[in-house]
mmCIF file of C-alpha atoms and ligand atoms in Angstrom:
data_model
loop_
_atom_site.group_PDB
_atom_site.id
_atom_site.type_symbol
_atom_site.label_atom_id
_atom_site.label_comp_id
_atom_site.label_asym_id
_atom_site.label_seq_id
_atom_site.Cartn_x
_atom_site.Cartn_y
_atom_site.Cartn_z
ATOM 1 C CA MET A 1 -85.385 34.801 34.183
ATOM 2 C CA SER A 2 -88.171 36.087 31.486
ATOM 3 C CA HIS A 3 -91.005 33.755 28.919
ATOM 4 C CA THR A 4 -91.877 31.729 31.498
ATOM 5 C CA PHE A 5 -93.703 28.599 29.442
ATOM 6 C CA ASP A 6 -96.407 26.655 30.577
ATOM 7 C CA ASP A 7 -94.652 23.955 31.542
ATOM 8 C CA LYS A 8 -98.568 22.079 31.227
ATOM 9 C CA ILE A 9 -97.991 22.292 27.142
ATOM 10 C CA ILE A 10 -94.711 22.566 26.888
ATOM 11 C CA ILE A 11 -93.188 19.244 28.855
ATOM 12 C CA PRO A 12 -96.013 17.071 27.232
ATOM 13 C CA SER A 13 -95.468 17.587 23.390
ATOM 14 C CA LEU A 14 -91.403 17.803 24.061
ATOM 15 C CA GLN A 15 -92.099 13.452 25.062
ATOM 16 C CA GLU A 16 -94.505 13.131 22.396
ATOM 17 C CA GLN A 17 -91.854 14.540 19.993
ATOM 18 C CA MET A 18 -89.137 12.533 21.030
ATOM 19 C CA GLY A 19 -90.840 9.602 21.431
ATOM 20 C CA LEU A 20 -90.708 8.309 24.293
ATOM 21 C CA ALA A 21 -91.782 5.910 26.148
ATOM 22 C CA LEU A 22 -91.406 6.112 29.339
ATOM 23 C CA GLY A 23 -91.073 2.726 30.846
ATOM 24 C CA GLY A 24 -93.624 3.905 34.015
ATOM 25 C CA GLU A 25 -90.632 6.575 35.569
ATOM 26 C CA GLU A 26 -93.057 8.972 37.539
ATOM 27 C CA ILE A 27 -93.057 12.317 35.480
ATOM 28 C CA ILE A 28 -94.172 14.793 37.882
ATOM 29 C CA THR A 29 -94.336 18.925 36.316
ATOM 30 C CA PRO A 30 -92.135 21.164 38.873
ATOM 31 C CA ASP A 31 -92.864 24.528 40.162
ATOM 32 C CA THR A 32 -90.156 25.674 38.888
ATOM 33 C CA GLY A 33 -91.684 25.809 35.334
ATOM 34 C CA VAL A 34 -90.027 26.082 31.722
ATOM 35 C CA TYR A 35 -88.178 28.845 30.968
ATOM 36 C CA PHE A 36 -87.306 29.828 27.340
ATOM 37 C CA SER A 37 -84.651 32.113 28.148
ATOM 38 C CA ALA A 38 -82.536 30.745 31.470
ATOM 39 C CA GLU A 39 -78.880 32.231 30.719
ATOM 40 C CA GLU A 40 -77.440 32.172 34.548
ATOM 41 C CA ILE A 41 -78.784 30.531 36.995
ATOM 42 C CA ASP A 42 -78.809 29.305 41.119
ATOM 43 C CA ILE A 43 -76.454 26.594 40.201
ATOM 44 C CA THR A 44 -75.308 26.343 43.811
ATOM 45 C CA ILE A 45 -78.724 24.650 44.967
ATOM 46 C CA TYR A 46 -77.424 20.934 42.252
ATOM 47 C CA ASP A 47 -75.539 18.498 44.157
ATOM 48 C CA LYS A 48 -74.672 17.398 40.755
ATOM 49 C CA ILE A 49 -73.995 18.601 37.578
ATOM 50 C CA ILE A 50 -73.741 15.984 34.779
ATOM 51 C CA ILE A 51 -71.885 17.888 31.145
ATOM 52 C CA CYS A 52 -73.145 15.245 27.716
ATOM 53 C CA MET A 53 -69.087 15.154 26.409
ATOM 54 C CA SER A 54 -69.963 15.429 22.755
ATOM 55 C CA GLY A 55 -65.984 16.345 22.092
ATOM 56 C CA GLY A 56 -67.227 19.039 20.198
ATOM 57 C CA LYS A 57 -67.092 22.938 19.783
ATOM 58 C CA ASP A 58 -69.847 23.397 22.010
ATOM 59 C CA SER A 59 -69.778 21.001 24.667
ATOM 60 C CA TRP A 60 -66.485 22.462 25.385
ATOM 61 C CA ALA A 61 -68.580 25.391 25.944
ATOM 62 C CA THR A 62 -70.624 24.629 28.533
ATOM 63 C CA LEU A 63 -67.429 22.741 30.111
ATOM 64 C CA LEU A 64 -66.052 25.717 30.108
ATOM 65 C CA HIS A 65 -68.119 28.128 30.966
ATOM 66 C CA LEU A 66 -69.637 26.634 34.253
ATOM 67 C CA TYR A 67 -65.563 27.713 35.212
ATOM 68 C CA ASP A 68 -66.193 30.842 34.318
ATOM 69 C CA ILE A 69 -68.161 31.188 36.531
ATOM 70 C CA GLY A 70 -67.098 29.484 39.128
ATOM 71 C CA VAL A 71 -69.178 26.459 40.234
ATOM 72 C CA ASP A 72 -67.781 23.412 42.476
ATOM 73 C CA ARG A 73 -65.256 21.759 40.030
ATOM 74 C CA SER A 74 -66.316 18.917 42.619
ATOM 75 C CA LYS A 75 -69.415 18.689 41.512
ATOM 76 C CA ILE A 76 -69.133 18.025 37.635
ATOM 77 C CA GLU A 77 -69.304 14.584 36.162
ATOM 78 C CA LEU A 78 -69.145 13.320 31.869
ATOM 79 C CA TRP A 79 -70.554 11.573 29.835
ATOM 80 C CA HIS A 80 -70.386 10.622 26.414
ATOM 81 C CA HIS A 81 -72.496 8.793 23.886
ATOM 82 C CA ASP A 82 -70.468 5.872 22.304
ATOM 83 C CA VAL A 83 -73.075 6.527 18.319
ATOM 84 C CA ASP A 84 -70.895 3.020 17.274
ATOM 85 C CA GLY A 85 -71.032 1.128 20.386
ATOM 86 C CA ARG A 86 -68.476 -1.170 21.798
ATOM 87 C CA GLU A 87 -68.970 -4.341 20.041
ATOM 88 C CA GLY A 88 -67.169 -3.079 16.784
ATOM 89 C CA SER A 89 -68.897 -1.230 14.035
ATOM 90 C CA THR A 90 -67.192 2.253 13.070
ATOM 91 C CA LEU A 91 -69.864 3.332 10.608
ATOM 92 C CA MET A 92 -70.639 6.737 12.543
ATOM 93 C CA ASP A 93 -67.945 8.474 14.964
ATOM 94 C CA TRP A 94 -64.186 9.586 14.319
ATOM 95 C CA ALA A 95 -61.561 6.713 15.179
ATOM 96 C CA PHE A 96 -60.298 8.778 18.258
ATOM 97 C CA MET A 97 -63.981 10.948 19.523
ATOM 98 C CA ALA A 98 -63.396 8.208 22.896
ATOM 99 C CA ASP A 99 -59.879 7.776 23.197
ATOM 100 C CA TYR A 100 -60.538 12.716 23.240
ATOM 101 C CA ASN A 101 -63.082 12.209 25.187
ATOM 102 C CA ARG A 102 -60.224 9.815 27.268
ATOM 103 C CA LYS A 103 -57.939 12.146 27.415
ATOM 104 C CA LEU A 104 -59.347 15.336 28.229
ATOM 105 C CA ALA A 105 -62.157 14.467 30.948
ATOM 106 C CA GLU A 106 -57.876 12.925 32.870
ATOM 107 C CA HIS A 107 -56.843 16.838 31.475
ATOM 108 C CA PHE A 108 -59.801 18.759 33.659
ATOM 109 C CA ASN A 109 -59.765 16.233 36.400
ATOM 110 C CA HIS A 110 -63.328 15.259 36.082
ATOM 111 C CA PRO A 111 -65.084 11.296 35.775
ATOM 112 C CA LEU A 112 -66.294 10.149 32.574
ATOM 113 C CA TYR A 113 -68.859 8.085 31.509
ATOM 114 C CA PHE A 114 -69.755 6.071 28.239
ATOM 115 C CA SER A 115 -72.684 5.016 27.332
ATOM 116 C CA TRP A 116 -74.264 2.868 24.547
ATOM 117 C CA LEU A 117 -77.288 1.748 22.380
ATOM 118 C CA LYS A 118 -75.541 -1.984 21.744
ATOM 119 C CA GLY A 119 -73.782 -2.812 18.951
ATOM 120 C CA GLY A 120 -74.408 1.133 17.947
ATOM 121 C CA MET A 121 -76.689 3.006 15.734
ATOM 122 C CA GLU A 122 -75.831 0.073 12.383
ATOM 123 C CA ARG A 123 -77.255 -3.315 14.926
ATOM 124 C CA GLU A 124 -80.370 -0.612 15.825
ATOM 125 C CA MET A 125 -80.292 0.506 12.333
ATOM 126 C CA LEU A 126 -80.526 -3.033 11.172
ATOM 127 C CA LYS A 127 -82.785 -4.341 13.552
ATOM 128 C CA GLU A 128 -85.264 -6.233 11.174
ATOM 129 C CA ASN A 129 -89.211 -8.180 13.663
ATOM 130 C CA GLU A 130 -86.736 -7.809 16.664
ATOM 131 C CA TYR A 131 -86.367 -5.565 19.889
ATOM 132 C CA SER A 132 -83.519 -3.442 20.408
ATOM 133 C CA GLN A 133 -80.500 -3.229 21.719
ATOM 134 C CA PRO A 134 -79.953 -3.122 25.762
ATOM 135 C CA HIS A 135 -78.390 0.318 26.641
ATOM 136 C CA MET A 136 -75.079 -0.388 28.480
ATOM 137 C CA ILE A 137 -74.393 1.703 31.179
ATOM 138 C CA GLU A 138 -70.730 2.356 32.237
ATOM 139 C CA THR A 139 -71.591 3.883 35.935
ATOM 140 C CA PRO A 140 -69.146 4.901 39.599
ATOM 141 C CA ASP A 141 -70.138 0.588 40.742
ATOM 142 C CA GLY A 142 -69.436 -0.514 37.023
ATOM 143 C CA LEU A 143 -71.158 -1.516 33.990
ATOM 144 C CA LEU A 144 -74.756 -2.260 33.304
ATOM 145 C CA GLU A 145 -75.866 -3.642 30.328
ATOM 146 C CA LEU A 146 -79.748 -3.203 30.793
ATOM 147 C CA PRO A 147 -82.213 -4.737 28.586
ATOM 148 C CA ARG A 148 -85.289 -3.387 27.192
ATOM 149 C CA ASP A 149 -88.504 -4.420 28.315
ATOM 150 C CA THR A 150 -89.760 -6.578 26.244
ATOM 151 C CA LYS A 151 -94.164 -6.105 28.097
ATOM 152 C CA ARG A 152 -93.904 -2.774 26.618
ATOM 153 C CA SER A 153 -92.486 -3.293 23.685
ATOM 154 C CA LYS A 154 -92.926 -5.259 20.020
ATOM 155 C CA PRO A 155 -90.481 -5.645 18.390
ATOM 156 C CA SER A 156 -89.465 -3.532 15.244
ATOM 157 C CA THR A 157 -87.638 -3.557 11.554
ATOM 158 C CA ARG A 158 -85.767 -0.923 10.320
ATOM 159 C CA LEU A 159 -83.787 -1.474 7.671
ATOM 160 C CA LYS A 160 -82.724 2.454 6.295
ATOM 161 C CA PHE A 161 -80.990 5.498 7.734
ATOM 162 C CA PRO A 162 -82.684 8.018 10.040
ATOM 163 C CA GLN A 163 -83.777 10.816 8.091
ATOM 164 C CA VAL A 164 -83.558 14.286 7.927
ATOM 165 C CA GLY A 165 -85.559 16.336 9.437
ATOM 166 C CA ALA A 166 -86.300 17.697 12.354
ATOM 167 C CA ASN A 167 -89.245 14.981 13.497
ATOM 168 C CA LEU A 168 -86.816 13.042 16.133
ATOM 169 C CA GLN A 169 -89.106 9.871 15.188
ATOM 170 C CA THR A 170 -87.801 9.316 12.067
ATOM 171 C CA ARG A 171 -84.667 11.326 12.402
ATOM 172 C CA TRP A 172 -84.397 8.535 15.354
ATOM 173 C CA CYS A 173 -80.492 7.872 15.711
ATOM 174 C CA SER A 174 -80.152 11.172 18.587
ATOM 175 C CA SER A 175 -83.500 9.399 20.637
ATOM 176 C CA ALA A 176 -81.669 6.239 19.584
ATOM 177 C CA LEU A 177 -78.288 6.687 20.437
ATOM 178 C CA LYS A 178 -77.885 9.877 22.780
ATOM 179 C CA ILE A 179 -81.484 10.709 23.843
ATOM 180 C CA ASP A 180 -82.222 7.533 25.377
ATOM 181 C CA VAL A 181 -79.487 5.964 26.248
ATOM 182 C CA GLY A 182 -79.116 9.543 29.138
ATOM 183 C CA ARG A 183 -83.039 9.046 30.157
ATOM 184 C CA ARG A 184 -81.878 5.450 31.490
ATOM 185 C CA GLN A 185 -78.586 6.470 32.665
ATOM 186 C CA LEU A 186 -80.237 8.672 35.286
ATOM 187 C CA THR A 187 -83.042 6.408 35.789
ATOM 188 C CA ASN A 188 -80.883 3.057 36.566
ATOM 189 C CA GLN A 189 -78.787 4.704 39.276
ATOM 190 C CA THR A 190 -80.129 4.971 42.756
ATOM 191 C CA ARG A 191 -77.238 7.629 43.315
ATOM 192 C CA PHE A 192 -79.506 10.217 42.087
ATOM 193 C CA ASP A 193 -82.531 9.689 43.969
ATOM 194 C CA GLN A 194 -82.875 12.018 46.855
ATOM 195 C CA LYS A 195 -80.660 14.626 44.651
ATOM 196 C CA LYS A 196 -80.617 17.212 42.616
ATOM 197 C CA VAL A 197 -78.990 16.989 39.457
ATOM 198 C CA LEU A 198 -78.783 19.651 36.616
ATOM 199 C CA PHE A 199 -78.464 18.431 33.229
ATOM 200 C CA ILE A 200 -76.088 19.702 30.780
ATOM 201 C CA THR A 201 -76.381 20.511 26.836
ATOM 202 C CA GLY A 202 -74.895 22.624 24.321
ATOM 203 C CA GLU A 203 -77.152 23.686 21.900
ATOM 204 C CA ARG A 204 -76.809 26.372 20.973
ATOM 205 C CA ARG A 205 -80.043 28.684 18.575
ATOM 206 C CA GLN A 206 -78.715 29.825 16.343
ATOM 207 C CA GLU A 207 -77.125 25.907 14.227
ATOM 208 C CA SER A 208 -80.646 25.830 13.024
ATOM 209 C CA SER A 209 -84.025 27.339 13.445
ATOM 210 C CA ASN A 210 -85.930 23.832 15.432
ATOM 211 C CA ARG A 211 -82.930 24.330 18.163
ATOM 212 C CA ALA A 212 -83.851 27.705 18.260
ATOM 213 C CA LYS A 213 -87.669 27.692 20.125
ATOM 214 C CA TYR A 214 -85.660 24.821 23.183
ATOM 215 C CA ASN A 215 -85.704 26.382 26.822
ATOM 216 C CA GLN A 216 -82.835 27.027 27.795
ATOM 217 C CA PHE A 217 -84.250 25.691 31.578
ATOM 218 C CA GLU A 218 -86.514 23.497 32.562
ATOM 219 C CA PRO A 219 -87.229 19.298 34.776
ATOM 220 C CA HIS A 220 -85.528 16.809 32.769
ATOM 221 C CA MET A 221 -87.858 14.596 31.265
ATOM 222 C CA VAL A 222 -87.509 11.333 34.699
ATOM 223 C CA ASP A 223 -87.933 14.347 37.244
ATOM 224 C CA CYS A 224 -89.191 13.140 39.833
ATOM 225 C CA ARG A 225 -88.111 15.350 42.288
ATOM 226 C CA ALA A 226 -92.001 15.129 44.112
ATOM 227 C CA GLY A 227 -91.836 10.840 44.031
ATOM 228 C CA LYS A 228 -90.820 8.742 46.314
ATOM 229 C CA LYS A 229 -87.146 8.183 45.107
ATOM 230 C CA GLY A 230 -87.375 12.222 44.928
ATOM 231 C CA ARG A 231 -84.922 12.345 41.757
ATOM 232 C CA HIS A 232 -84.864 16.387 41.354
ATOM 233 C CA VAL A 233 -83.391 16.707 37.454
ATOM 234 C CA ASP A 234 -82.894 19.882 36.059
ATOM 235 C CA VAL A 235 -82.182 21.024 32.004
ATOM 236 C CA TRP A 236 -80.004 23.198 31.208
ATOM 237 C CA ARG A 237 -78.298 24.543 27.491
ATOM 238 C CA PRO A 238 -76.115 27.389 29.072
ATOM 239 C CA VAL A 239 -75.567 28.626 25.442
ATOM 240 C CA LEU A 240 -77.687 27.839 23.927
ATOM 241 C CA HIS A 241 -77.902 31.939 23.442
ATOM 242 C CA TRP A 242 -74.482 31.894 22.084
ATOM 243 C CA GLN A 243 -73.154 33.031 18.987
ATOM 244 C CA GLU A 244 -70.275 31.425 17.362
ATOM 245 C CA ASP A 245 -67.948 33.009 18.227
ATOM 246 C CA ARG A 246 -68.060 33.091 21.707
ATOM 247 C CA VAL A 247 -67.337 30.040 21.524
ATOM 248 C CA TRP A 248 -63.977 29.878 20.862
ATOM 249 C CA ASP A 249 -63.678 33.120 22.612
ATOM 250 C CA ALA A 250 -63.763 30.160 25.716
ATOM 251 C CA LEU A 251 -61.810 27.751 23.520
ATOM 252 C CA GLN A 252 -59.187 30.824 22.834
ATOM 253 C CA ARG A 253 -59.322 32.185 26.131
ATOM 254 C CA HIS A 254 -58.088 28.461 28.651
ATOM 255 C CA GLY A 255 -56.669 27.361 25.884
ATOM 256 C CA VAL A 256 -58.556 24.061 24.221
ATOM 257 C CA LEU A 257 -57.140 22.709 21.133
ATOM 258 C CA ALA A 258 -59.732 22.702 18.688
ATOM 259 C CA PRO A 259 -61.128 19.566 18.253
ATOM 260 C CA VAL A 260 -59.571 17.492 14.961
ATOM 261 C CA PRO A 261 -63.154 17.665 12.938
ATOM 262 C CA TYR A 262 -63.070 21.713 13.036
ATOM 263 C CA ARG A 263 -59.360 22.130 12.015
ATOM 264 C CA LEU A 264 -60.121 19.770 8.617
ATOM 265 C CA GLY A 265 -63.461 21.868 7.751
ATOM 266 C CA TRP A 266 -65.322 20.778 9.171
ATOM 267 C CA GLY A 267 -67.813 22.902 10.574
ATOM 268 C CA ARG A 268 -69.692 20.668 13.671
ATOM 269 C CA SER A 269 -68.007 18.201 15.675
ATOM 270 C CA SER A 270 -70.897 14.529 15.509
ATOM 271 C CA CYS A 271 -71.169 11.875 14.035
ATOM 272 C CA MET A 272 -67.939 11.704 11.022
ATOM 273 C CA THR A 273 -70.679 9.855 8.489
ATOM 274 C CA CYS A 274 -74.076 12.133 9.343
ATOM 275 C CA ILE A 275 -76.846 12.130 7.608
ATOM 276 C CA PHE A 276 -76.751 15.585 7.431
ATOM 277 C CA ASN A 277 -73.593 16.111 5.375
ATOM 278 C CA SER A 278 -73.422 18.751 2.879
ATOM 279 C CA PRO A 279 -71.657 17.225 -0.319
ATOM 280 C CA THR A 280 -68.556 18.446 0.551
ATOM 281 C CA ILE A 281 -67.822 17.244 3.095
ATOM 282 C CA TRP A 282 -69.360 14.165 1.335
ATOM 283 C CA ALA A 283 -67.029 15.053 -1.189
ATOM 284 C CA THR A 284 -63.962 14.667 1.276
ATOM 285 C CA ILE A 285 -65.220 12.034 3.647
ATOM 286 C CA ARG A 286 -64.651 10.417 0.386
ATOM 287 C CA GLU A 287 -61.404 11.840 -0.738
ATOM 288 C CA TYR A 288 -59.465 10.947 2.483
ATOM 289 C CA PHE A 289 -61.720 8.796 4.895
ATOM 290 C CA PRO A 290 -62.964 6.151 1.427
ATOM 291 C CA GLU A 291 -63.279 3.654 4.167
ATOM 292 C CA LYS A 292 -65.742 5.220 5.858
ATOM 293 C CA ILE A 293 -67.666 6.152 2.789
ATOM 294 C CA MET A 294 -68.167 2.852 0.791
ATOM 295 C CA PRO A 295 -70.376 1.372 4.147
ATOM 296 C CA ILE A 296 -72.949 3.887 3.447
ATOM 297 C CA ALA A 297 -73.100 3.221 0.430
ATOM 298 C CA SER A 298 -73.844 0.080 0.604
ATOM 299 C CA LEU A 299 -76.233 0.094 3.135
ATOM 300 C CA GLU A 300 -78.249 2.546 1.221
ATOM 301 C CA ASP A 301 -77.683 0.231 -1.462
ATOM 302 C CA ARG A 302 -78.634 -2.658 0.338
ATOM 303 C CA PHE A 303 -81.909 -0.928 1.766
ATOM 304 C CA GLY A 304 -83.009 0.851 -1.731
ATOM 305 C CA THR A 305 -83.700 3.458 0.466
ATOM 306 C CA THR A 306 -80.870 6.115 0.730
ATOM 307 C CA ILE A 307 -79.380 8.872 3.536
ATOM 308 C CA SER A 308 -80.445 11.458 0.627
ATOM 309 C CA ARG A 309 -83.846 12.920 0.392
ATOM 310 C CA ASP A 310 -83.231 12.680 -3.219
ATOM 311 C CA ARG A 311 -82.925 9.116 -3.776
ATOM 312 C CA ILE A 312 -79.409 10.235 -4.507
ATOM 313 C CA ASN A 313 -77.105 8.008 -2.983
ATOM 314 C CA VAL A 314 -74.179 8.785 -0.708
ATOM 315 C CA LEU A 315 -70.948 8.816 -3.235
ATOM 316 C CA ASP A 316 -73.409 10.669 -6.199
ATOM 317 C CA VAL A 317 -74.163 13.085 -2.878
ATOM 318 C CA SER A 318 -70.483 13.362 -2.936
ATOM 319 C CA ASN A 319 -70.167 13.548 -6.301
ATOM 320 C CA LYS A 320 -72.092 16.939 -6.957
ATOM 321 C CA ALA A 321 -69.003 19.237 -4.491
ATOM 322 C CA LYS A 322 -65.845 19.392 -4.441
ATOM 323 C CA PRO A 323 -63.344 17.780 -1.059
ATOM 324 C CA MET A 324 -62.534 21.331 1.246
ATOM 325 C CA GLU A 325 -58.016 21.116 1.192
ATOM 326 C CA ILE A 326 -57.010 19.588 4.135
ATOM 327 C CA SER A 327 -53.760 21.444 4.667
ATOM 328 C CA ASP A 328 -53.922 20.922 8.550
ATOM 329 C CA LEU A 329 -52.052 17.652 8.024
ATOM 330 C CA VAL A 330 -51.134 17.535 11.792
ATOM 331 C CA ALA A 331 -55.145 17.002 12.760
ATOM 332 C CA LEU A 332 -55.073 14.599 9.336
ATOM 333 C CA ASP A 333 -53.134 11.560 10.998
ATOM 334 C CA GLN A 334 -55.079 12.266 14.988
ATOM 335 C CA ALA A 335 -58.341 11.793 12.334
ATOM 336 C CA MET A 336 -56.552 8.139 11.471
ATOM 337 C CA ARG A 337 -56.256 6.804 14.741
ATOM 338 C CA GLU A 338 -58.395 4.931 17.433
ATOM 339 C CA ASP A 339 -55.285 6.830 19.700
ATOM 340 C CA TYR A 340 -56.173 10.362 20.978
ATOM 341 C CA ILE A 341 -52.404 11.574 20.450
ATOM 342 C CA LEU A 342 -52.262 15.285 20.532
ATOM 343 C CA PRO A 343 -53.038 18.211 23.445
ATOM 344 C CA VAL A 344 -55.239 18.760 24.312
ATOM 345 C CA VAL A 345 -54.687 22.400 25.470
ATOM 346 C CA ALA A 346 -52.415 24.759 24.134
ATOM 347 C CA ASN A 347 -48.056 24.121 24.257
ATOM 348 C CA ALA A 348 -44.699 25.802 23.790
ATOM 349 C CA GLU A 349 -45.557 23.109 19.685
ATOM 350 C CA HIS A 350 -49.239 23.666 19.535
ATOM 351 C CA LYS A 351 -50.601 26.875 19.398
ATOM 352 C CA TRP A 352 -53.814 28.194 19.669
ATOM 353 C CA VAL A 353 -55.326 28.218 15.833
ATOM 354 C CA MET A 354 -58.914 28.873 15.358
ATOM 355 C CA PRO A 355 -59.880 26.154 12.345
ATOM 356 C CA ALA A 356 -59.918 26.401 10.083
ATOM 357 C CA GLY A 357 -64.051 24.833 10.174
ATOM 358 C CA ALA A 358 -64.897 28.004 12.670
ATOM 359 C CA PHE A 359 -67.703 30.046 11.134
ATOM 360 C CA ASN A 360 -67.893 27.304 8.849
ATOM 361 C CA GLU A 361 -72.471 26.214 9.647
ATOM 362 C CA SER A 362 -72.968 25.586 5.398
ATOM 363 C CA VAL A 363 -71.627 22.443 5.600
ATOM 364 C CA CYS A 364 -72.752 20.497 8.511
ATOM 365 C CA GLY A 365 -77.050 20.120 10.250
ATOM 366 C CA PRO A 366 -78.181 20.045 13.386
ATOM 367 C CA SER A 367 -77.581 16.766 14.898
HETATM 368 S S1 SF4 B 1 -74.394 13.451 14.517
HETATM 369 FE FE1 SF4 B 1 -76.366 13.552 12.265
HETATM 370 S S2 SF4 B 1 -76.094 10.968 12.787
HETATM 371 FE FE2 SF4 B 1 -74.334 10.644 14.918
HETATM 372 S S3 SF4 B 1 -77.321 11.022 15.921
HETATM 373 FE FE3 SF4 B 1 -77.183 13.498 15.460
HETATM 374 S S4 SF4 B 1 -78.257 13.629 13.198
HETATM 375 FE FE4 SF4 B 1 -77.828 11.259 14.288
#
């Protein structure tokens, strides 16, 4: 490891940017430090390896990289954050994404645990002088509903979409729907006490100038290895330094078919109606999935605030570009379904091909 950063500066500033109330968790500054570059680590010391699996190419790359370096596969479990929750909202996510994750976990024989903010992003956005909804956490022992600490927080109002930008306090979707949920998933399971846990995410520096500044290895914000619980949690971003061609090479070598969004032409697989979508993506959604864009436009009207900083509603944004022409009709059919019916890995009928969205970073922004 090289380029050691001062953990007294970096960790507090990261926590501040994330805007996370740590709920009384004991935070210990670990003596292992924070590393800007950590392409290789001693992974054998960990009891449990958690991969945040979105179902996109970069989280796939992290899983496949662990296979390549010979990790004990029995230590791996996958976590997937449902951005729409399970209470009926379909505002943001791809219809098949939850089932796709189920199928990929089954295929590679890893446990998969879903977690979500109750009501998903839509319910959080509609919050009006009230507390946020509970977190829902799947565990080996069943589903937990974790209420909010009403003594430490106050009722508040959103009534607008997250604001496009790097600041996680105004672009609150990543922290409210993913980071915060994962944090509570770690702190509310005693199975992690007295254990060494490696928490893996799939960001790459190439994706954005913001991600270019990320550390590759650091203690997780809920690490308390020196505390009573003895919960040692490190974060590792094993593909942070990878270029996109290395990602596709990993998928191809392991025979993992390109996830559906890339086959449709998307450069990223994240929320289908991500606030960072380009005019081309919005035009494509309007053309092929009109039922997904209209609710977004209605909410913009209701809030009186658009996603676009230029104050143009999403329909007008979509009018600024031509839709992509989707030629992969098998993928298009899959995109309309909730059940994932395609194979996860290539076979005689479904050969591996580089998808239309590969190396197409111009059409989507960072998550
Ligand atoms: S994918 Fe886009 S909309 Fe979804 S959480 Fe990330 S930034 Fe927010």
